Short mmCIF file of C-alpha atoms in Angstrom, two decimals:
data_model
loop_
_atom_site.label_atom_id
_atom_site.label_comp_id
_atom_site.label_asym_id
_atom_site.label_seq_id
_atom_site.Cartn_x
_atom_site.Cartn_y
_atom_site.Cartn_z
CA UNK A 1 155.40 106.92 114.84
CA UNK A 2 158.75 108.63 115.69
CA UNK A 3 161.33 108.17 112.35
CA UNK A 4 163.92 105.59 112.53
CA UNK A 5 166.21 104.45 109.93
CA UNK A 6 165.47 101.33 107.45
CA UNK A 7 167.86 98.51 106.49
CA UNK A 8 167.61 96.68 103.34
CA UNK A 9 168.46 93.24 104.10
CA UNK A 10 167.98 93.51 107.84
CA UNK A 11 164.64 93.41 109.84
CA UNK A 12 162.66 96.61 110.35
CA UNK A 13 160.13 95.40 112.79
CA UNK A 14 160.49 96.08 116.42
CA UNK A 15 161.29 92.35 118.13
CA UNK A 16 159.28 91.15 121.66
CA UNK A 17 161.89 88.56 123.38
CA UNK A 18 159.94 85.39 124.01
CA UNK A 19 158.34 86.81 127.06
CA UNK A 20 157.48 89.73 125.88
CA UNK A 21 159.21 91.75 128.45
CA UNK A 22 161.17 93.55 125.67
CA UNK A 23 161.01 95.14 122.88
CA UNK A 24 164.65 95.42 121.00
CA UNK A 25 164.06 98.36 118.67
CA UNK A 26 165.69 98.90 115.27
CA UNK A 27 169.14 99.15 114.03
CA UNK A 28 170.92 101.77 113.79
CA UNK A 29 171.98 103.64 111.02
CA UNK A 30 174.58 101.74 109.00
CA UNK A 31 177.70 103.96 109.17
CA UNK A 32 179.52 101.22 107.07
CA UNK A 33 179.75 101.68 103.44
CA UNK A 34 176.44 100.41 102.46
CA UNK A 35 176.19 98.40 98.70
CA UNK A 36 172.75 100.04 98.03
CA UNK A 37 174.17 103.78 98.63
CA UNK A 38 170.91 105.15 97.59
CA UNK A 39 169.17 103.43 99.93
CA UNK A 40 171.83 103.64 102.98
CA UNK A 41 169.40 106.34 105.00
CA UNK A 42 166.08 105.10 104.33
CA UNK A 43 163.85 105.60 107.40
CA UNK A 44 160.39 104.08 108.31
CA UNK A 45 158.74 107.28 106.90
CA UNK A 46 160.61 107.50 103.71
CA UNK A 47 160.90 103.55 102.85
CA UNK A 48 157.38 103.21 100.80
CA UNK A 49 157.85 106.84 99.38
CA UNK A 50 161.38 105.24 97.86
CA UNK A 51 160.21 101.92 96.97
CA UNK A 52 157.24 103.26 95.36
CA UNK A 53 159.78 105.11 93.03
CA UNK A 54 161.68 102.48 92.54
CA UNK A 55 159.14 99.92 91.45
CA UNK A 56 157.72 102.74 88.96
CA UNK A 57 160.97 103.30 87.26
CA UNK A 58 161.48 99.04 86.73
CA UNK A 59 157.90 99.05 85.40
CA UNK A 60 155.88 102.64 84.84
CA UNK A 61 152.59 100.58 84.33
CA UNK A 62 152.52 99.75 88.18
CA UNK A 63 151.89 103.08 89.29
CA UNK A 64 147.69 103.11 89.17
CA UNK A 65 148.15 100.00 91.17
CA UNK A 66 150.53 101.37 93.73
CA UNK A 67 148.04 104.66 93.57
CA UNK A 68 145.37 103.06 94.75
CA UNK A 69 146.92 100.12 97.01
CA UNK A 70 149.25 101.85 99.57
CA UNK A 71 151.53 98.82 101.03
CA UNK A 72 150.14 98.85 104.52
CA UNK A 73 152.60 96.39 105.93
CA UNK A 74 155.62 98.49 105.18
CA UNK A 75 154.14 102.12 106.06
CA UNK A 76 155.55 103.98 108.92
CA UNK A 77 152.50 102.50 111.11
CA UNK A 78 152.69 98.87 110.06
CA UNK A 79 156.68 98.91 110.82
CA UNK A 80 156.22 100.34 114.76
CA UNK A 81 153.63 97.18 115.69
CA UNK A 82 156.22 94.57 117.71
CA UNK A 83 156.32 91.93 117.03
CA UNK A 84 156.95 88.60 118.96
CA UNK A 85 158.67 85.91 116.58
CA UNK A 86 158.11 83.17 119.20
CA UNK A 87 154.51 83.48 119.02
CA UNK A 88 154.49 84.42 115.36
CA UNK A 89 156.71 81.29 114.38
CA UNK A 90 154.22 78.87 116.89
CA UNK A 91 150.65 80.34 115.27
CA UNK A 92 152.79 79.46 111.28
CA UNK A 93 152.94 76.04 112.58
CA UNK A 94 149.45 75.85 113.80
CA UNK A 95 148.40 77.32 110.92
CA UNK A 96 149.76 74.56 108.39
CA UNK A 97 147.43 72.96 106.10
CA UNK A 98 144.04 73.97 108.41
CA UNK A 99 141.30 76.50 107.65
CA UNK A 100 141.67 79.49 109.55
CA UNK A 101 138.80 78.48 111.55
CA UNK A 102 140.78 75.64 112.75
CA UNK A 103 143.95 77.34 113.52
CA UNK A 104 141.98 80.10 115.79
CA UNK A 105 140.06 77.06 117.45
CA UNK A 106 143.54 75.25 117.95
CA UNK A 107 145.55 78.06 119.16
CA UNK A 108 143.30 79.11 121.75
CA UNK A 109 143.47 75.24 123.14
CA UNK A 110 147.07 75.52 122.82
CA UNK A 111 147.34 78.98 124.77
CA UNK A 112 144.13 77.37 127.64
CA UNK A 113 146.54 74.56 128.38
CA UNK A 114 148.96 77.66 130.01
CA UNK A 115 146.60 79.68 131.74
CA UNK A 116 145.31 76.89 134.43
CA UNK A 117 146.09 76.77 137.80
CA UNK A 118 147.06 73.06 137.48
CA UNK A 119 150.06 74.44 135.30
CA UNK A 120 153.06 73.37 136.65
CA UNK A 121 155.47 75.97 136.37
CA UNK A 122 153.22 79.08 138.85
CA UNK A 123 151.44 78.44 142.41
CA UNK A 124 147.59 78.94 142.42
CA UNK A 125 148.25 82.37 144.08
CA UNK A 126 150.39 83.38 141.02
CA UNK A 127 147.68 81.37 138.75
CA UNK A 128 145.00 84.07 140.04
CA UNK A 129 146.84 87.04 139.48
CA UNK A 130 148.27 86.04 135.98
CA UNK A 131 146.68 88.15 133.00
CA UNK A 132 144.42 85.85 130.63
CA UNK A 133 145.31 84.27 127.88
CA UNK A 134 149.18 84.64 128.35
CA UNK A 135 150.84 83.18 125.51
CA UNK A 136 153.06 80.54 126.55
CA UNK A 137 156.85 80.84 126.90
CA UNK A 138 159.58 78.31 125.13
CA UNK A 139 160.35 77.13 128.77
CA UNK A 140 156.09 76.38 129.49
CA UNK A 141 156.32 74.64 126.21
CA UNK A 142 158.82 71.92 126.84
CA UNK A 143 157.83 71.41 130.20
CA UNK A 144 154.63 69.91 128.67
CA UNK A 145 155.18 66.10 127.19
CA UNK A 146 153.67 65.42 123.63
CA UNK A 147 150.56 64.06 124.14
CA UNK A 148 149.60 67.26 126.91
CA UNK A 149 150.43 69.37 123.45
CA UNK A 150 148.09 67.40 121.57
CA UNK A 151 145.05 67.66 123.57
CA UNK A 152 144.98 71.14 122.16
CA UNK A 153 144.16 69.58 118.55
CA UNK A 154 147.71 69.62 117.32
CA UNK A 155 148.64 66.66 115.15
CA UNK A 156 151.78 64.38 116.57
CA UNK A 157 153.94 66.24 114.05
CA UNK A 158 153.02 69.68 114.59
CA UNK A 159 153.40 68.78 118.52
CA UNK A 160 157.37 68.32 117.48
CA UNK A 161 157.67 70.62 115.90
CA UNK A 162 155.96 73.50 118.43
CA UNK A 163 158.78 71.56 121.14
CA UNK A 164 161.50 71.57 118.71
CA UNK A 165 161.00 75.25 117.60
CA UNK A 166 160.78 76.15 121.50
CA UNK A 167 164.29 74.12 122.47
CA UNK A 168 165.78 76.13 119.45
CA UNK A 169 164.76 79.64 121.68
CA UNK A 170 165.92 78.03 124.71
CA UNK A 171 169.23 76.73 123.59
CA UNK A 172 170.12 80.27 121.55
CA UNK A 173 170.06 78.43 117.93
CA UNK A 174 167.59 81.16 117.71
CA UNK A 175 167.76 84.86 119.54
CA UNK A 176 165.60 87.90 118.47
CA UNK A 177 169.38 89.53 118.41
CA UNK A 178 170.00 87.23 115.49
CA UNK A 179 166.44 87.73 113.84
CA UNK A 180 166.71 91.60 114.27
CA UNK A 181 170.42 91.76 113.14
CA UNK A 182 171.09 88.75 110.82
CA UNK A 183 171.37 88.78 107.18
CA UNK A 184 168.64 87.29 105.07
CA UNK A 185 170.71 84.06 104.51
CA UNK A 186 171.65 83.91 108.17
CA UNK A 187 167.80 84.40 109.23
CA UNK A 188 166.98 81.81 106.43
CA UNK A 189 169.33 79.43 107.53
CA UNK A 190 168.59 79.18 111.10
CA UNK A 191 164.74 79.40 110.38
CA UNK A 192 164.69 76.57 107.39
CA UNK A 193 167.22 74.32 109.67
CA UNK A 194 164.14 74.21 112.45
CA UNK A 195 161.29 71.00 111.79
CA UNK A 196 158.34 72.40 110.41
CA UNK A 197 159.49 75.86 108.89
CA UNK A 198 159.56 75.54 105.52
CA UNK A 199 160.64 77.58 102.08
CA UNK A 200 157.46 79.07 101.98
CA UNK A 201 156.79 79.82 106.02
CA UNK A 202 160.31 81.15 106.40
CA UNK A 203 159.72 83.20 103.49
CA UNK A 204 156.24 84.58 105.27
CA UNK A 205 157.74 85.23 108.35
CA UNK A 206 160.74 87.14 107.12
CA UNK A 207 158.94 89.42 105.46
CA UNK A 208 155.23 90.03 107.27
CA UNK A 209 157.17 89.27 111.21
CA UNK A 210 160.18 90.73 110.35
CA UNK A 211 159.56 93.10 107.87
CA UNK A 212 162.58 92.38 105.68
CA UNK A 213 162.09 94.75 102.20
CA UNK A 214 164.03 91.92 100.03
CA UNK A 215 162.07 88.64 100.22
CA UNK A 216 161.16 86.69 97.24
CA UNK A 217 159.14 83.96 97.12
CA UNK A 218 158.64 81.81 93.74
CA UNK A 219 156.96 79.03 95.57
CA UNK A 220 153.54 81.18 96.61
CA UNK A 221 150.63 80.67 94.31
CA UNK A 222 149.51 83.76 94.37
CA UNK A 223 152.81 85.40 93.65
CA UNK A 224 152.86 82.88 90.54
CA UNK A 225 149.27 84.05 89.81
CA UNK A 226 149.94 87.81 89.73
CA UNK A 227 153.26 87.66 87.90
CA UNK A 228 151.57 85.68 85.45
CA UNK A 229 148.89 88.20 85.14
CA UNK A 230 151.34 91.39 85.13
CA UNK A 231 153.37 89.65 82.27
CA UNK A 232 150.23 89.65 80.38
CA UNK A 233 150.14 85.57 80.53
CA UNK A 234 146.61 84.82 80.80
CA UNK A 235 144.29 82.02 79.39
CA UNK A 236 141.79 82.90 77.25
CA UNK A 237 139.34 80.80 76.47
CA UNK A 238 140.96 77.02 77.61
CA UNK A 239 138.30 74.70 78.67
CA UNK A 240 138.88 73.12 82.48
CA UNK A 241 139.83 69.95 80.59
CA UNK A 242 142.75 71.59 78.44
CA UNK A 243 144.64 72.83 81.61
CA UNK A 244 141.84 75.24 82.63
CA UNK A 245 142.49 78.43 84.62
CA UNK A 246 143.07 81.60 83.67
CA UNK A 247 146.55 81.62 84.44
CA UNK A 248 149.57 79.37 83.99
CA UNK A 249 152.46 78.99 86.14
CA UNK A 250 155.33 80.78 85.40
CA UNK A 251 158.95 79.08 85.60
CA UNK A 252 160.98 79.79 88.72
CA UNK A 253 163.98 81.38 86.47
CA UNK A 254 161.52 83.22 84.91
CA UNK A 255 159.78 84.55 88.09
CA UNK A 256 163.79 85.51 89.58
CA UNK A 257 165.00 86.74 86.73
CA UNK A 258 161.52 89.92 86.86
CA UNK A 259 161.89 90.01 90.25
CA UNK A 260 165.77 90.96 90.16
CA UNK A 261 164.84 94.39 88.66
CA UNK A 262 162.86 95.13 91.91
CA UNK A 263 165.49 94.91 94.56
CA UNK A 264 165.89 95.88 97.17
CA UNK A 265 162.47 96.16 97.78
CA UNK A 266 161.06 92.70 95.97
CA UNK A 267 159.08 92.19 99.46
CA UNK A 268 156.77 95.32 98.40
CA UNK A 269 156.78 93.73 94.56
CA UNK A 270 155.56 90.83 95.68
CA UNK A 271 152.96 92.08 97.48
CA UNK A 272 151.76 94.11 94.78
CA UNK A 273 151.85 90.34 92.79
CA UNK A 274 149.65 89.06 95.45
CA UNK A 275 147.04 92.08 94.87
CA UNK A 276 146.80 91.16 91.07
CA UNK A 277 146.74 87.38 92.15
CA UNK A 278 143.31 88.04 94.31
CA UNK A 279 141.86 89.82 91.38
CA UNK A 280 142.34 93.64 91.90
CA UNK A 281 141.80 94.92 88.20
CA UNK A 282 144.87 95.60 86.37
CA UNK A 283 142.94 96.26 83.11
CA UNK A 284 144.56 100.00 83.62
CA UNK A 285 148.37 98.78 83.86
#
């Protein structure tokens, strides 16, 4: 991938528009005096190189881990794949509280009920010459009633919500310009103020989507199990009936308060947290 610059703060992902016609590229570079000056001219080539630094100078016993788990999401290749935050926002609803068999199952219904010739919105001629499997726009969406949505296996909330989050494209309260250029509280806000995006989906989206290098989230288990086990907080020896486990939550304050040390990068912390939470052996750090 060519080098472009890095924003902390701001998303480093290339953004599709809802239709996918285009892709709005990166930021510039910030000519603005920056508040992380050491961090002002990252680009996608030098980002993990710096955070990797960083992360080891906060806590030297991370670096065998880092070593031999490169962050994949945030190297030079995972920041140039565009990304489409319509779809991507539509597949985290789907995806709520189902196996991921389910959700695949369900989001190929919910794409099928686009890509007929009965749809409403294209003539049969235009029907036949339409590429398969088209992922529907925010316009396709609301022209389809509730119960249409549901015959894809979408529950009557998740139906809402799909046709809320596509009104909130079509009526600008959300814009990949605002999503690409927004602060994290501004992409927070107007993500968390949509039906069916919670803490914890917002806080996926912003950083695997959008690539944002400063998300936090205390609310993921697995980030609570890792932290845990890089604090050294493990159960020994508890029986199943005695809290079980061999782990124990951590306190929010307490989870904040070690993850302050790691901005700006606490996105590419916490994903080292979620490689000691699925059992990666830390017996070395």
């Amino acid at each position: 991938p060519s080098t472009h610059p890095i924003l902390p703060n701001r998303t480093n992902a290339p953004l599709l528009t809802p239709s996918g016609k285009h892709t709005l590229p990166p930021p510039a570079f910030n000519t603005s005096p920056s508040k992380v000056p050491d961090v002002s001219t990252l680009t996608n080539k030098s980002l993990l190189p710096t955070a990797y630094a960083h992360l080891i100078s906060v806590a030297p016993n991370l670096a065998p881990l880092i070593e031999s788990h490169p962050c994949t999401p945030f190297s030079a290749e995972g920041l140039a794949e565009p990304v489409d935050p319509w779809q991507s926002l539509v597949s985290s609803i789907i995806g709520q509280q189902v196996s991921g068999a389910a959700a695949s199952s369900i989001k190929r219904k919910f794409v099928a009920l686009f890509n007929t010739a009965e749809d409403e919105n294209i003539d049969t001629a235009a029907a036949a010459s339409k590429p398969k499997s088209t992922f529907p726009t925010p316009a396709q969406v609301v022209s389809k009633d509730l119960p249409t949505l549901r015959t894809a296996g979408l529950s009557q909330r998740k139906a809402e919500y799909i046709s809320g989050l596509a009104a909130a494209f079509l009526d600008k309260s959300l814009t990949p310009s605002l999503l690409l250029n927004g602060t994290d509280q501004e992409v927070h806000d107007a993500l968390i103020a949509i039906r069916g995006l919670g803490p914890w989906s917002v806080e996926m989206f912003m950083l695997f989507s959008l690539k944002r290098t400063d998300v936090f989230s205390t609310g993921d288990l697995g980030v609570q199990r890792g932290m845990a086990g890089f604090v050294g907080k493990w159960k020994v020896g508890l029986k199943a009936k005695e809290g079980g486990g061999k782990w124990k939550y951590m306190k929010e304050q307490e989870m904040l308060e070690i993850g302050e040390r790691f901005r700006p990068f606490r996105s590419i912390f916490m994903w080292y947290m979620w490689r000691i939470g699925d059992g990666v052996d830390i017996s070395a750090i």
